[in-house]
Short mmCIF file of C-alpha atoms in Angstrom, two decimals:
data_model
loop_
_atom_site.label_atom_id
_atom_site.label_comp_id
_atom_site.label_asym_id
_atom_site.label_seq_id
_atom_site.Cartn_x
_atom_site.Cartn_y
_atom_site.Cartn_z
CA MET A 1 50.98 -60.71 -178.83
CA ILE A 2 52.39 -63.26 -176.44
CA ARG A 3 55.78 -64.93 -176.26
CA VAL A 4 57.16 -67.68 -174.02
CA GLN A 5 60.93 -67.84 -174.25
CA LYS A 6 64.19 -68.75 -172.54
CA GLU A 7 65.94 -65.63 -173.85
CA ASP A 8 66.03 -62.23 -172.18
CA PHE A 9 64.14 -59.30 -173.70
CA ASP A 10 64.93 -55.62 -174.23
CA ILE A 11 62.13 -53.43 -172.87
CA GLY A 12 63.15 -50.41 -174.93
CA ILE A 13 62.92 -52.40 -178.15
CA GLU A 14 59.64 -54.06 -177.16
CA LEU A 15 58.03 -50.75 -176.23
CA SER A 16 59.12 -49.03 -179.42
CA LYS A 17 57.62 -51.88 -181.46
CA VAL A 18 54.32 -51.45 -179.58
CA LEU A 19 54.42 -47.68 -180.10
CA LYS A 20 54.99 -48.04 -183.85
CA SER A 21 52.08 -50.48 -184.16
CA ASN A 22 49.40 -47.80 -183.89
CA THR A 23 49.12 -44.01 -184.16
CA GLU A 24 46.17 -43.78 -181.76
CA ILE A 25 48.26 -44.72 -178.74
CA GLY A 26 48.24 -42.08 -175.99
CA GLY A 27 49.73 -44.12 -173.17
CA ILE A 28 51.75 -47.27 -172.69
CA SER A 29 51.79 -49.09 -169.37
CA SER A 30 54.32 -51.75 -168.61
CA PHE A 31 55.36 -54.04 -165.81
CA VAL A 32 58.56 -56.06 -165.54
CA GLY A 33 58.97 -58.79 -162.95
CA ILE A 34 62.51 -59.25 -161.66
CA VAL A 35 64.25 -62.07 -159.74
CA ARG A 36 64.98 -60.75 -156.26
CA GLU A 37 68.26 -61.40 -154.47
CA TYR A 38 66.88 -62.32 -151.08
CA PHE A 39 64.03 -64.27 -149.57
CA GLY A 40 64.11 -62.70 -146.10
CA ASP A 41 67.75 -63.23 -145.07
CA ASP A 42 68.19 -66.23 -147.34
CA GLN A 43 70.17 -65.40 -150.47
CA ILE A 44 68.72 -66.58 -153.78
CA LYS A 45 71.42 -68.01 -156.04
CA THR A 46 69.19 -68.93 -158.99
CA MET A 47 65.51 -69.29 -159.76
CA THR A 48 64.32 -71.92 -162.23
CA LEU A 49 60.96 -71.45 -163.94
CA GLU A 50 59.28 -74.63 -165.07
CA HIS A 51 56.19 -74.33 -167.26
CA TYR A 52 53.64 -76.40 -169.15
CA PRO A 53 54.43 -75.86 -172.85
CA GLY A 54 51.27 -75.52 -174.88
CA MET A 55 49.05 -74.70 -171.93
CA THR A 56 51.20 -71.66 -171.14
CA GLU A 57 50.78 -70.14 -174.60
CA LYS A 58 47.06 -70.93 -174.52
CA THR A 59 46.62 -69.28 -171.10
CA LEU A 60 48.53 -66.14 -172.03
CA HIS A 61 46.61 -65.87 -175.28
CA ASP A 62 43.29 -66.21 -173.40
CA LEU A 63 44.36 -63.48 -170.97
CA GLU A 64 45.22 -61.18 -173.87
CA ILE A 65 41.74 -61.74 -175.36
CA LYS A 66 40.07 -61.07 -172.01
CA ALA A 67 41.98 -57.80 -171.60
CA ARG A 68 41.15 -56.70 -175.15
CA ASN A 69 37.45 -57.44 -174.59
CA ARG A 70 37.32 -55.52 -171.36
CA TRP A 71 39.39 -52.43 -172.14
CA ASP A 72 39.87 -50.23 -175.17
CA ILE A 73 43.46 -51.25 -175.85
CA LYS A 74 45.39 -50.85 -179.07
CA ASP A 75 48.12 -53.36 -178.34
CA VAL A 76 49.10 -55.97 -175.75
CA LEU A 77 52.41 -57.72 -175.30
CA ILE A 78 53.14 -60.46 -172.79
CA VAL A 79 56.64 -61.97 -172.71
CA HIS A 80 57.25 -64.69 -170.11
CA ARG A 81 60.58 -66.41 -169.65
CA TYR A 82 61.32 -69.92 -168.41
CA GLY A 83 64.55 -71.69 -167.47
CA THR A 84 67.18 -70.77 -164.90
CA LEU A 85 67.53 -67.10 -163.99
CA GLU A 86 69.69 -65.12 -161.60
CA PRO A 87 68.87 -62.25 -159.22
CA GLY A 88 68.25 -59.06 -161.20
CA ASP A 89 67.16 -61.01 -164.28
CA GLN A 90 63.88 -60.11 -165.97
CA ILE A 91 61.14 -62.77 -165.67
CA VAL A 92 58.08 -61.30 -167.31
CA LEU A 93 57.03 -58.25 -169.29
CA VAL A 94 53.47 -56.98 -169.70
CA VAL A 95 52.83 -54.02 -171.98
CA THR A 96 49.45 -52.48 -172.74
CA ALA A 97 48.85 -49.50 -175.01
CA SER A 98 45.71 -47.43 -175.28
CA SER A 99 44.41 -44.03 -176.31
CA HIS A 100 43.59 -43.42 -172.66
CA ARG A 101 45.86 -43.97 -169.72
CA GLU A 102 43.19 -45.57 -167.52
CA ASP A 103 42.71 -48.43 -169.97
CA ALA A 104 46.45 -48.96 -170.31
CA LEU A 105 47.08 -48.88 -166.56
CA GLU A 106 44.15 -51.08 -165.54
CA SER A 107 44.64 -53.71 -168.20
CA CYS A 108 48.33 -53.99 -167.35
CA GLN A 109 47.49 -54.58 -163.70
CA PHE A 110 44.75 -57.07 -164.66
CA LEU A 111 47.18 -59.07 -166.78
CA ILE A 112 49.93 -59.23 -164.20
CA ASP A 113 47.42 -60.21 -161.48
CA TRP A 114 46.06 -63.09 -163.54
CA LEU A 115 49.47 -64.26 -164.75
CA LYS A 116 50.34 -64.83 -161.09
CA THR A 117 47.48 -67.24 -160.50
CA ASP A 118 46.60 -68.67 -163.93
CA ALA A 119 49.77 -69.03 -165.98
CA PRO A 120 51.17 -72.57 -165.55
CA PHE A 121 54.60 -71.67 -164.21
CA TRP A 122 56.30 -73.03 -161.10
CA LYS A 123 59.32 -71.40 -159.53
CA LEU A 124 62.12 -73.30 -157.83
CA GLU A 125 64.56 -71.15 -155.88
CA ASN A 126 68.06 -72.34 -155.24
CA ARG A 127 68.81 -70.48 -152.05
CA LYS A 128 71.78 -70.51 -149.72
CA SER A 129 69.66 -72.71 -147.40
CA GLY A 130 68.75 -75.16 -150.18
CA LEU A 131 66.09 -75.71 -152.85
CA HIS A 132 62.65 -74.21 -152.22
CA TRP A 133 59.53 -74.19 -154.39
CA VAL A 134 57.92 -70.74 -154.35
CA SER A 135 54.45 -70.96 -152.75
CA ALA A 136 51.39 -69.38 -154.28
CA ARG A 137 50.30 -66.40 -152.16
CA THR A 138 46.65 -66.09 -151.19
CA THR A 139 47.03 -62.33 -151.71
CA ASP A 140 47.70 -63.12 -155.38
CA THR A 141 44.44 -65.03 -155.64
CA ASP A 142 42.68 -62.10 -153.97
CA ALA A 143 44.29 -59.64 -156.38
CA ALA A 144 43.16 -61.68 -159.37
CA SER A 145 39.63 -62.29 -158.11
CA ARG A 146 38.84 -58.63 -157.48
CA TRP A 147 38.71 -58.28 -161.29
CA VAL A 148 35.86 -60.80 -161.27
CA ALA A 149 33.94 -58.91 -158.59
CA ASN A 150 34.37 -55.69 -160.55
CA THR A 151 33.16 -56.90 -163.93
CA ASP A 152 30.24 -54.48 -163.91
CA ASP A 153 32.32 -51.37 -163.25
CA MET B 1 46.24 -91.80 -170.89
CA GLN B 2 49.16 -89.42 -170.64
CA VAL B 3 49.63 -87.94 -167.16
CA ARG B 4 52.00 -85.01 -166.63
CA TYR B 5 53.42 -83.63 -163.38
CA PHE B 6 54.83 -80.20 -162.66
CA GLY B 7 56.43 -78.31 -159.76
CA TRP B 8 56.75 -80.18 -156.47
CA VAL B 9 54.25 -82.81 -157.67
CA ARG B 10 56.82 -83.72 -160.33
CA SER B 11 59.82 -83.53 -158.02
CA ARG B 12 58.15 -85.72 -155.36
CA ILE B 13 57.03 -88.35 -157.87
CA GLY B 14 60.37 -88.16 -159.65
CA ILE B 15 59.10 -88.21 -163.25
CA SER B 16 57.51 -85.53 -165.43
CA LYS B 17 55.11 -87.71 -167.39
CA GLU B 18 53.91 -91.27 -167.80
CA GLU B 19 51.40 -93.37 -169.71
CA ILE B 20 48.71 -94.80 -167.47
CA SER B 21 46.27 -97.52 -168.52
CA LEU B 22 43.08 -96.41 -166.80
CA PRO B 23 41.14 -99.12 -164.94
CA THR B 24 37.55 -98.66 -166.16
CA HIS B 25 36.16 -97.41 -162.83
CA ILE B 26 38.69 -94.52 -162.75
CA ASP B 27 36.71 -91.83 -164.54
CA THR B 28 37.41 -88.56 -162.66
CA ILE B 29 40.54 -86.65 -161.67
CA ALA B 30 39.83 -87.34 -157.99
CA LEU B 31 39.72 -91.10 -158.64
CA LEU B 32 42.88 -90.88 -160.76
CA ILE B 33 44.70 -89.22 -157.88
CA ASP B 34 43.51 -91.94 -155.45
CA PHE B 35 44.69 -94.55 -157.93
CA LEU B 36 48.10 -92.89 -158.31
CA LYS B 37 48.54 -92.76 -154.52
CA THR B 38 48.63 -96.58 -154.48
CA ARG B 39 51.72 -96.54 -156.69
CA GLY B 40 54.33 -95.64 -154.08
CA SER B 41 55.56 -93.23 -151.44
CA GLY B 42 56.55 -90.52 -153.94
CA TYR B 43 52.97 -90.40 -155.17
CA LEU B 44 51.62 -90.46 -151.62
CA GLN B 45 53.82 -87.49 -150.71
CA ALA B 46 52.95 -85.62 -153.88
CA PHE B 47 49.21 -85.87 -153.25
CA GLU B 48 49.06 -85.66 -149.46
CA GLU B 49 47.67 -82.10 -149.44
CA ILE B 50 44.84 -82.60 -151.90
CA GLU B 51 43.62 -79.00 -151.49
CA ASN B 52 46.93 -77.88 -153.03
CA ILE B 53 46.63 -80.06 -156.11
CA ARG B 54 45.48 -78.36 -159.31
CA ALA B 55 44.60 -80.27 -162.45
CA ALA B 56 44.29 -79.64 -166.17
CA VAL B 57 42.55 -81.82 -168.73
CA ASN B 58 43.80 -81.28 -172.26
CA GLN B 59 45.58 -78.13 -171.08
CA GLU B 60 42.47 -76.56 -169.54
CA ILE B 61 42.19 -76.07 -165.78
CA ALA B 62 39.65 -78.60 -164.47
CA PRO B 63 38.11 -79.27 -161.03
CA HIS B 64 38.76 -82.65 -159.40
CA ASP B 65 35.32 -84.02 -160.26
CA THR B 66 35.95 -83.59 -164.00
CA LYS B 67 35.33 -86.74 -166.05
CA ILE B 68 38.41 -88.09 -167.80
CA PHE B 69 38.73 -90.40 -170.79
CA GLU B 70 41.41 -92.65 -172.16
CA GLY B 71 42.70 -90.24 -174.85
CA ASP B 72 42.96 -87.22 -172.50
CA GLU B 73 46.13 -85.48 -171.41
CA VAL B 74 45.82 -84.93 -167.68
CA ALA B 75 48.26 -82.75 -165.73
CA LEU B 76 48.59 -82.53 -161.94
CA PHE B 77 50.51 -79.73 -160.25
CA PRO B 78 50.69 -77.29 -157.32
CA PRO B 79 49.04 -73.84 -157.47
CA MET B 80 50.69 -71.87 -160.23
CA THR B 81 53.19 -69.12 -159.55
CA GLY B 82 53.50 -67.22 -162.80
CA GLY B 83 54.39 -63.60 -163.36
CA MET C 1 64.46 -38.77 -159.10
CA ILE C 2 62.72 -36.22 -161.26
CA ARG C 3 63.74 -34.54 -164.50
CA VAL C 4 62.11 -31.81 -166.58
CA GLN C 5 63.66 -31.61 -170.02
CA LYS C 6 63.22 -30.72 -173.67
CA GLU C 7 65.10 -33.82 -174.83
CA ASP C 8 63.60 -37.20 -175.54
CA PHE C 9 64.36 -40.15 -173.20
CA ASP C 10 65.17 -43.81 -173.79
CA ILE C 11 62.92 -46.02 -171.66
CA GLY C 12 65.23 -49.04 -171.89
CA ILE C 13 68.15 -47.04 -170.51
CA GLU C 14 66.03 -45.37 -167.81
CA LEU C 15 64.61 -48.72 -166.64
CA SER C 16 68.00 -50.42 -166.53
CA LYS C 17 69.34 -47.56 -164.39
CA VAL C 18 66.42 -48.03 -161.98
CA LEU C 19 66.97 -51.78 -161.90
CA LYS C 20 70.67 -51.41 -161.09
CA SER C 21 69.91 -48.99 -158.26
CA ASN C 22 68.71 -51.70 -155.86
CA THR C 23 68.91 -55.50 -155.54
CA GLU C 24 65.60 -55.76 -153.65
CA ILE C 25 63.52 -54.80 -156.67
CA GLY C 26 60.97 -57.46 -157.65
CA GLY C 27 58.84 -55.42 -160.03
CA ILE C 28 59.10 -52.25 -162.06
CA SER C 29 56.01 -50.46 -163.28
CA SER C 30 56.17 -47.77 -165.89
CA PHE C 31 53.91 -45.50 -167.86
CA VAL C 32 54.77 -43.46 -170.93
CA GLY C 33 52.48 -40.73 -172.23
CA ILE C 34 52.53 -40.27 -176.00
CA VAL C 35 51.36 -37.47 -178.30
CA ARG C 36 48.37 -38.81 -180.24
CA GLU C 37 47.87 -38.17 -183.93
CA TYR C 38 44.20 -37.28 -183.87
CA PHE C 39 41.75 -35.35 -181.74
CA GLY C 40 38.55 -36.92 -183.05
CA ASP C 41 38.89 -36.42 -186.80
CA ASP C 42 41.13 -33.42 -186.40
CA GLN C 43 44.77 -34.21 -187.13
CA ILE C 44 47.34 -33.00 -184.61
CA LYS C 45 50.40 -31.54 -186.30
CA THR C 46 52.35 -30.61 -183.18
CA MET C 47 51.75 -30.25 -179.47
CA THR C 48 53.61 -27.60 -177.47
CA LEU C 49 54.03 -28.09 -173.73
CA GLU C 50 54.44 -24.90 -171.75
CA HIS C 51 55.39 -25.20 -168.08
CA TYR C 52 56.24 -23.14 -165.03
CA PRO C 53 59.97 -23.65 -164.44
CA GLY C 54 60.75 -24.01 -160.76
CA MET C 55 57.20 -24.84 -159.74
CA THR C 56 57.26 -27.87 -162.04
CA GLU C 57 60.34 -29.37 -160.41
CA LYS C 58 58.94 -28.60 -156.96
CA THR C 59 55.61 -30.28 -157.77
CA LEU C 60 57.18 -33.41 -159.25
CA HIS C 61 59.52 -33.67 -156.29
CA ASP C 62 56.60 -33.35 -153.85
CA LEU C 63 54.72 -36.10 -155.73
CA GLU C 64 57.76 -38.37 -155.50
CA ILE C 65 57.91 -37.81 -151.73
CA LYS C 66 54.18 -38.53 -151.36
CA ALA C 67 54.51 -41.79 -153.28
CA ARG C 68 57.53 -42.87 -151.25
CA ASN C 69 55.68 -42.14 -148.00
CA ARG C 70 52.62 -44.10 -149.04
CA TRP C 71 54.13 -47.18 -150.71
CA ASP C 72 57.15 -49.36 -150.09
CA ILE C 73 59.07 -48.31 -153.18
CA LYS C 74 62.77 -48.67 -153.84
CA ASP C 75 63.03 -46.16 -156.63
CA VAL C 76 60.95 -43.55 -158.45
CA LEU C 77 61.70 -41.78 -161.70
CA ILE C 78 59.59 -39.05 -163.28
CA VAL C 79 60.75 -37.51 -166.56
CA HIS C 80 58.52 -34.82 -168.06
CA ARG C 81 59.26 -33.08 -171.34
CA TYR C 82 58.34 -29.58 -172.47
CA GLY C 83 58.60 -27.81 -175.81
CA THR C 84 57.16 -28.73 -179.19
CA LEU C 85 56.45 -32.41 -179.85
CA GLU C 86 55.00 -34.39 -182.72
CA PRO C 87 52.51 -37.27 -182.79
CA GLY C 88 54.16 -40.45 -181.54
CA ASP C 89 56.62 -38.49 -179.40
CA GLN C 90 57.05 -39.36 -175.74
CA ILE C 91 55.77 -36.74 -173.28
CA VAL C 92 56.23 -38.21 -169.84
CA LEU C 93 57.72 -41.25 -168.16
CA VAL C 94 56.85 -42.54 -164.69
CA VAL C 95 58.78 -45.50 -163.29
CA THR C 96 58.29 -47.06 -159.87
CA ALA C 97 60.22 -50.02 -158.52
CA SER C 98 59.36 -52.13 -155.50
CA SER C 99 59.89 -55.53 -153.94
CA HIS C 100 56.18 -56.17 -154.48
CA ARG C 101 54.23 -55.62 -157.67
CA GLU C 102 51.21 -54.05 -155.93
CA ASP C 103 53.32 -51.18 -154.59
CA ALA C 104 54.97 -50.62 -157.96
CA LEU C 105 51.68 -50.72 -159.90
CA GLU C 106 49.66 -48.56 -157.52
CA SER C 107 52.31 -45.89 -156.99
CA CYS C 108 52.83 -45.60 -160.76
CA GLN C 109 49.11 -45.04 -161.26
CA PHE C 110 49.01 -42.56 -158.36
CA LEU C 111 51.84 -40.51 -159.85
CA ILE C 112 50.43 -40.35 -163.36
CA ASP C 113 46.98 -39.43 -161.99
CA TRP C 114 48.39 -36.54 -159.98
CA LEU C 115 50.72 -35.35 -162.70
CA LYS C 116 47.62 -34.79 -164.84
CA THR C 117 46.03 -32.40 -162.37
CA ASP C 118 48.90 -30.96 -160.31
CA ALA C 119 51.94 -30.56 -162.54
CA PRO C 120 52.02 -27.02 -164.00
CA PHE C 121 51.99 -27.90 -167.69
CA TRP C 122 49.69 -26.57 -170.38
CA LYS C 123 49.32 -28.19 -173.76
CA LEU C 124 48.71 -26.29 -176.99
CA GLU C 125 47.78 -28.44 -179.96
CA ASN C 126 48.42 -27.22 -183.46
CA ARG C 127 45.71 -29.11 -185.30
CA LYS C 128 44.60 -29.07 -188.90
CA SER C 129 41.66 -26.92 -187.74
CA GLY C 130 43.90 -24.45 -185.89
CA LEU C 131 45.46 -23.89 -182.46
CA HIS C 132 43.66 -25.42 -179.46
CA TRP C 133 44.56 -25.43 -175.80
CA VAL C 134 43.98 -28.90 -174.30
CA SER C 135 41.24 -28.71 -171.64
CA ALA C 136 41.61 -30.30 -168.24
CA ARG C 137 39.24 -33.28 -167.99
CA THR C 138 37.04 -33.62 -164.93
CA THR C 139 37.70 -37.38 -165.11
CA ASP C 140 41.35 -36.55 -164.42
CA THR C 141 40.40 -34.67 -161.28
CA ASP C 142 38.24 -37.62 -160.25
CA ALA C 143 41.09 -40.06 -160.89
CA ALA C 144 43.44 -38.01 -158.74
CA SER C 145 40.99 -37.44 -155.91
CA ARG C 146 40.15 -41.12 -155.42
CA TRP C 147 43.66 -41.44 -153.93
CA VAL C 148 42.60 -38.96 -151.27
CA ALA C 149 39.43 -40.89 -150.44
CA ASN C 150 41.45 -44.11 -150.17
CA THR C 151 44.14 -42.89 -147.79
CA ASP C 152 43.16 -45.41 -145.11
CA ASP C 153 43.36 -48.50 -147.35
CA MET D 1 55.03 -7.76 -157.53
CA GLN D 2 55.90 -10.13 -160.33
CA VAL D 3 52.82 -11.64 -161.98
CA ARG D 4 53.19 -14.56 -164.39
CA TYR D 5 50.70 -15.97 -166.86
CA PHE D 6 50.54 -19.41 -168.46
CA GLY D 7 48.44 -21.32 -170.99
CA TRP D 8 45.47 -19.48 -172.46
CA VAL D 9 45.66 -16.85 -169.69
CA ARG D 10 49.06 -15.91 -171.15
CA SER D 11 47.96 -16.11 -174.77
CA ARG D 12 44.86 -13.95 -174.15
CA ILE D 13 46.79 -11.30 -172.22
CA GLY D 14 49.65 -11.47 -174.69
CA ILE D 15 52.55 -11.39 -172.23
CA SER D 16 54.04 -14.05 -169.98
CA LYS D 17 54.99 -11.83 -167.04
CA GLU D 18 54.91 -8.29 -165.77
CA GLU D 19 55.76 -6.18 -162.75
CA ILE D 20 52.69 -4.78 -161.04
CA SER D 21 52.76 -2.07 -158.37
CA LEU D 22 50.04 -3.21 -156.03
CA PRO D 23 47.58 -0.54 -154.88
CA THR D 24 47.46 -0.99 -151.09
CA HIS D 25 43.86 -2.28 -150.97
CA ILE D 26 44.72 -5.16 -153.36
CA ASP D 27 45.72 -7.84 -150.87
CA THR D 28 44.25 -11.11 -152.19
CA ILE D 29 44.46 -13.02 -155.46
CA ALA D 30 40.76 -12.38 -156.11
CA LEU D 31 41.30 -8.61 -155.79
CA LEU D 32 44.41 -8.79 -157.97
CA ILE D 33 42.37 -10.48 -160.70
CA ASP D 34 39.65 -7.79 -160.46
CA PHE D 35 42.36 -5.14 -160.68
CA LEU D 36 43.95 -6.80 -163.74
CA LYS D 37 40.57 -6.96 -165.50
CA THR D 38 40.54 -3.14 -165.58
CA ARG D 39 43.71 -3.14 -167.70
CA GLY D 40 42.20 -4.07 -171.07
CA SER D 41 40.20 -6.49 -173.17
CA GLY D 42 42.91 -9.21 -173.20
CA TYR D 43 42.78 -9.31 -169.40
CA LEU D 44 38.98 -9.29 -169.41
CA GLN D 45 38.93 -12.23 -171.80
CA ALA D 46 41.62 -14.09 -169.84
CA PHE D 47 39.71 -13.86 -166.57
CA GLU D 48 36.10 -14.11 -167.78
CA GLU D 49 35.61 -17.66 -166.48
CA ILE D 50 36.90 -17.16 -162.98
CA GLU D 51 36.12 -20.76 -161.98
CA ASN D 52 38.76 -21.85 -164.51
CA ILE D 53 41.51 -19.65 -163.12
CA ARG D 54 44.09 -21.31 -160.91
CA ALA D 55 46.71 -19.38 -158.97
CA ALA D 56 50.06 -19.97 -157.36
CA VAL D 57 51.82 -17.78 -154.82
CA ASN D 58 55.57 -18.27 -154.72
CA GLN D 59 55.14 -21.42 -156.80
CA GLU D 60 52.60 -23.03 -154.46
CA ILE D 61 49.00 -23.55 -155.53
CA ALA D 62 46.83 -21.05 -153.63
CA PRO D 63 43.07 -20.42 -153.42
CA HIS D 64 41.75 -17.05 -154.62
CA ASP D 65 41.31 -15.69 -151.09
CA THR D 66 45.03 -16.09 -150.33
CA LYS D 67 46.68 -12.90 -149.04
CA ILE D 68 49.41 -11.53 -151.29
CA PHE D 69 52.29 -9.20 -150.51
CA GLU D 70 54.51 -6.92 -152.53
CA GLY D 71 57.51 -9.31 -152.78
CA ASP D 72 55.43 -12.35 -153.84
CA GLU D 73 55.58 -14.08 -157.20
CA VAL D 74 51.98 -14.66 -158.24
CA ALA D 75 51.04 -16.85 -161.21
CA LEU D 76 47.62 -17.10 -162.89
CA PHE D 77 46.76 -19.91 -165.28
CA PRO D 78 44.11 -22.37 -166.49
CA PRO D 79 43.69 -25.83 -164.89
CA MET D 80 46.89 -27.76 -165.46
CA THR D 81 47.17 -30.51 -168.03
CA GLY D 82 50.34 -32.38 -167.17
CA GLY D 83 51.18 -35.97 -167.81
#
C-alpha cells in the first residue's frame, strides 16, 4: 500500500497493521526518513516538500510492484509526506514484511534507494542563511542503479 | 498543451503551470524547452543547465527527445529528491 | 543500548526514544523478528527461546560496539526477548539511527545477520507434530560472514 | 568446574548445569567432551555430532582445542539461533 499525505504517521500503528495483515510474516524491515536540524553549520528552520500529485502516487505504486515482483514479500507500505516540516519531523516511511529477513531487508533498502531518485518530490530548506533547494546527490543515483546491475542475483 | 513546473524550475519561472499553444514545429521536449527559453529571463535561468532538467510526459519520466502532442501534460523539473 | 527481556516491546515508543536522543538523525532503520505460524505445513503452537544469561548481554553489547566502530551511527538499540512466545509475537528488535540512510540501513542488516549466528539463543518450537529445536541455517552463517569479507569497503 | 548446557545439548543430557571435578589430564574442551561422553547415554547422544557442538569458556566463544582450567565456566551447546 502507498500513501501520500500532509499528516504525520505513527510507526507503531503502521507496523502493527502490517503485522496483522498476514500470519506468514517472520520479519518486518522499516526505514523512517527524518528532517535533520543542520546542513553543516547552517541551521534548518523548516523543510518544504513539493511534489507532483498523480505522478507521485503512480511512481510509488510502480515501486511497490517492482519490489513485490523481485522479492518474496507479504506486505509493503510506503508513506510519503509533503508540505512544510520541521527538524525531527518524519518525512517518509518504508515498511516491508516477509517470511525471511533477507527479503524484508533488501526490499526495504531497494525502495528507499529508488524513492530518492524516482519519486517526484523536491525539497526546499529554509535555513538560517536563506532558502536552499536540496540538490540530488550522485551517490543516490549510484545507490539506486546498483539494483539494476544486480538484477540477476 | 499544459506545462507544469516544479522545484527550482518553478521558482525561477515564477508559475507552477501554464497552457501553451504549441507552434507546429515544436514536437519534442528539447524543442519545447528551447521555445520556452525565448519567453523571458526567468525561463532562461530555469533552463540554463539543461543536463539538470528532467521531464515527464503524462506523468511518466521521458527523455528530452520524446515526441510531444497537443493534448499531453508535460512537466519540467530538477532531479528529484524524494525519500 | 541493549536489552534482554521476557516482556514484549512497543516499536513506536522505542523508535521515538531513539529519535529524541539526537538531533542529527536523518534516518532510522529497524527490523523486527516475528514468530511465524507455520513451519511448512506444520503449525507452530509456541516457540520457547532459551538463552545464556550474561553471555547474551555481553554478545549484544559487543555487536553494538562493532556496528558503532564501522558505521557513522548516532544510536543503536537491540531488544531481544526470551521465554515462551506465540505466533505473531515479536522476538527481536534492532534499531539503528544515522545522519545518512546508508549507514542506518547497512548497520541494521549487519546486526540482525550477526545476531542470528552469534547471540546465544536457542529456539524450541512446539509444533502440531511435536517439539523441534530450530536448526541453524548455513545461509545465516553466509550472511554474517559476508560482512567479514567486505571489511575494506 | 561449572559446566553448562543449552538447547538440545541440555535436553539430551537432561540437566542445565553441573559441577565437574576435572581429572588432571582433561585440559581442553575436546577432552572434556570425550570425558563427558563416558557418563551415560544422554551425554553420548548430546555429543554424537561433534561438528555441531559449540563451546564457550567464561562466556566467550572458544574452539574445541581451547585450554580449560578448574575455575572456568564452560558451556556446551548447539549452533546458536538468535534473532
